Amino acid sequence: MKNYQGIPGSEGIAVGKALVYLNDPFTLPSEKINSNEVPKELQRFMAAVEDVRTILKENTDRITKEIGAEEAEIFEAHLSVLDDPEVVDNAAALIKEQLLPAPTAMWQTAQDIANEFAQIGDDYLSARSADILDVSELVVRELTGEKRVSLARLNEPCILVGKDITPSETASMDKKNVLAMVCEMGSRTSHAVILSRSLGIPAVVGVTGLCEAVRNGMVMIVDGAEGKIVLEPDEETLAIAQKSQTEDTAQKQLLKNAAKKPAITLDGSRVMVEGNIGYPADTDMVLENGGDGIGLFRSEFFYMDSNDFPTEELQYQGYRQAVEKMGDKQVIVRTMDIGGDKKLPYFEMEPELNPFLGYRALRICLDRSDVFKPQLRALLRASAHGNLAIMLPMVSCIEEIEASKRLLEECKEELRQEGKPFREDIPLGIMIEIPSIALQARDAAKLVNFFSIGTNDLLQYSLAADRMNQKVARLYNPFHPGVLRLIAQVIYDAHAEGIPVGMCGEMAGDVLSVPLLLGLGLDHFSMSATAIPKIKNLICGLKSEECRQLATQVLAQPTGKQAEGVVKAWLSTRGHI
Ligand code: PEP
Ligand code: MG
């Protein structure tokens, strides 16, 4: 028996036999072609591109039918690789100018782009370079005839183990026979992992050294929530895993069914439990999991998926789609939050020593009304079709709220002149993620309709602990008394001014934090769609008055460890953990 620890990808426990999925490397011709062969080679190249386009279109259709439009967007991204002049034209140029055979030209182009992106070290660009390599490999294999081993028909249920399983492989695989997926590479946000979550297939990524140890047919246990793998378990471990697998499946289904009902505490308080999304189509998952609305629509994904700033019209269509899908449930769209770790390939930003403290989000928007106004106009226009609210990220001072409100008024006036409908009293809120504005919550609350606490950033700014840096992860503690008192004050001040407060940082979806936040009076909890059923279920078992007492006790603790200890003991005596 051997244990491995990876990164949790998609929740769920699977027990089964391994199928090691390692594709043979393809071979690239090294000889150059003759100049008179160029037209034929170009023709062959374009034909292969078209064949791959057909395969990708089939994948898109299949995924749209089997899972949904949102997941199919990954293949739209793949298709766009074939439309990207930097990819196809550059490869064609290498055939024409350097007389490289088509497969070699294609692969060299893909690698050049991937290397360039890798040097920038940005999450979005590394996902894009994975797409480019994935699609280019399909073209190369089409040209060399060394097709990939197919996962489309598997003889028996198995746990797929590979170095990396690409989105196209995930899409084309025989899903009913895949019990779980385990990869040596990847992160929680890699496309294949996103797909596995949507398919409900447990997944663990980043399991170093696994491929060397595992052989076809070996029995293994995969725990997607914990990121744990057990290879060749002993009988006792196997029996325990099989039991938790059965319980896990039954429990998830029960929670999902129960989540269709509103979250009401035992003493009758209704609590709003909402979803965080990045794309309009993500609304499906939120509704399926019983979400009461969208507490955070991270609009910057629109900007990241484009070759240029998205037009007002494109954004309008996207926001409209989201609000129409949600019916009368509220959709809070956060305006562009670019900068920090999120870069745009088409918007050059000067290198900064401290990007998280630099030129980002609202700071860019207030500087560039040519970028901000199209988004505000698109949001206003979409507000005519549903329950939409606008939220400003990274607010640090009152002047930023005032300047944003002036721009919003300008956009409203333009739309009135143009006769375009919008909701006059569209709610405007701000994210509380910078300590300076948290400490001025009372002043800010007079200017807006709601707050949403962004703990992901609020923690890093309050504790001076980079949210991406593993080395300071132990300092990044949501139970730090300083952070808790800041949150308590924000909720108190907002309520004193008569506005509601939500939370859309990771803390809102954490079982340990929910009773405490409820006790502090938080009105809305927003989280990833899959966390909604669990949190709704927890809320239904709590009493508001008891949560208030808990909050008073926790706030009096001098250390994060003690505060967390009080919460854990409280939850444990009530059987919630
Ligand atoms: C936050 O900072 O808590 C938040 C929700 O925003 P993001 O994670 O997108 O920075
Ligand atoms: Mg943030």
Short mmCIF file of C-alpha atoms and ligand atoms in Angstrom, two decimals, residues 296 298 300 334 337 342 360 431 433 453-458 467 504-506, ligand 1:
data_model
loop_
_atom_site.label_atom_id
_atom_site.label_comp_id
_atom_site.label_asym_id
_atom_site.label_seq_id
_atom_site.Cartn_x
_atom_site.Cartn_y
_atom_site.Cartn_z
CA LEU A 296 -20.36 37.57 -7.63
CA ARG A 298 -16.32 37.97 -12.04
CA GLU A 300 -12.99 39.97 -16.08
CA ARG A 334 -18.49 43.00 -10.49
CA ASP A 337 -10.97 43.41 -11.83
CA LYS A 342 -4.99 38.67 -13.76
CA ARG A 360 -5.57 47.21 -11.02
CA MET A 431 -16.55 45.15 -2.46
CA GLU A 433 -11.56 44.08 0.36
CA ILE A 453 -16.87 41.46 1.69
CA GLY A 454 -14.08 40.05 -0.46
CA THR A 455 -12.14 38.11 2.13
CA ASN A 456 -9.65 36.69 -0.38
CA ASP A 457 -8.13 40.13 -0.75
CA LEU A 458 -9.21 41.59 2.59
CA ARG A 467 -2.70 35.12 -1.01
CA CYS A 504 -18.12 36.50 -1.78
CA GLY A 505 -14.61 35.49 -0.71
CA GLU A 506 -13.79 31.82 -0.05
C1 PEP B 1 -12.10 38.51 -2.92
O1 PEP B 1 -11.09 39.22 -3.00
O2 PEP B 1 -12.50 37.98 -1.88
C2 PEP B 1 -12.90 38.22 -4.13
C3 PEP B 1 -14.04 37.59 -4.05
O3 PEP B 1 -12.40 38.61 -5.32
P1 PEP B 1 -11.24 37.85 -6.12
O4 PEP B 1 -11.02 36.52 -5.47
O5 PEP B 1 -11.74 37.75 -7.51
O6 PEP B 1 -10.09 38.78 -5.95
#
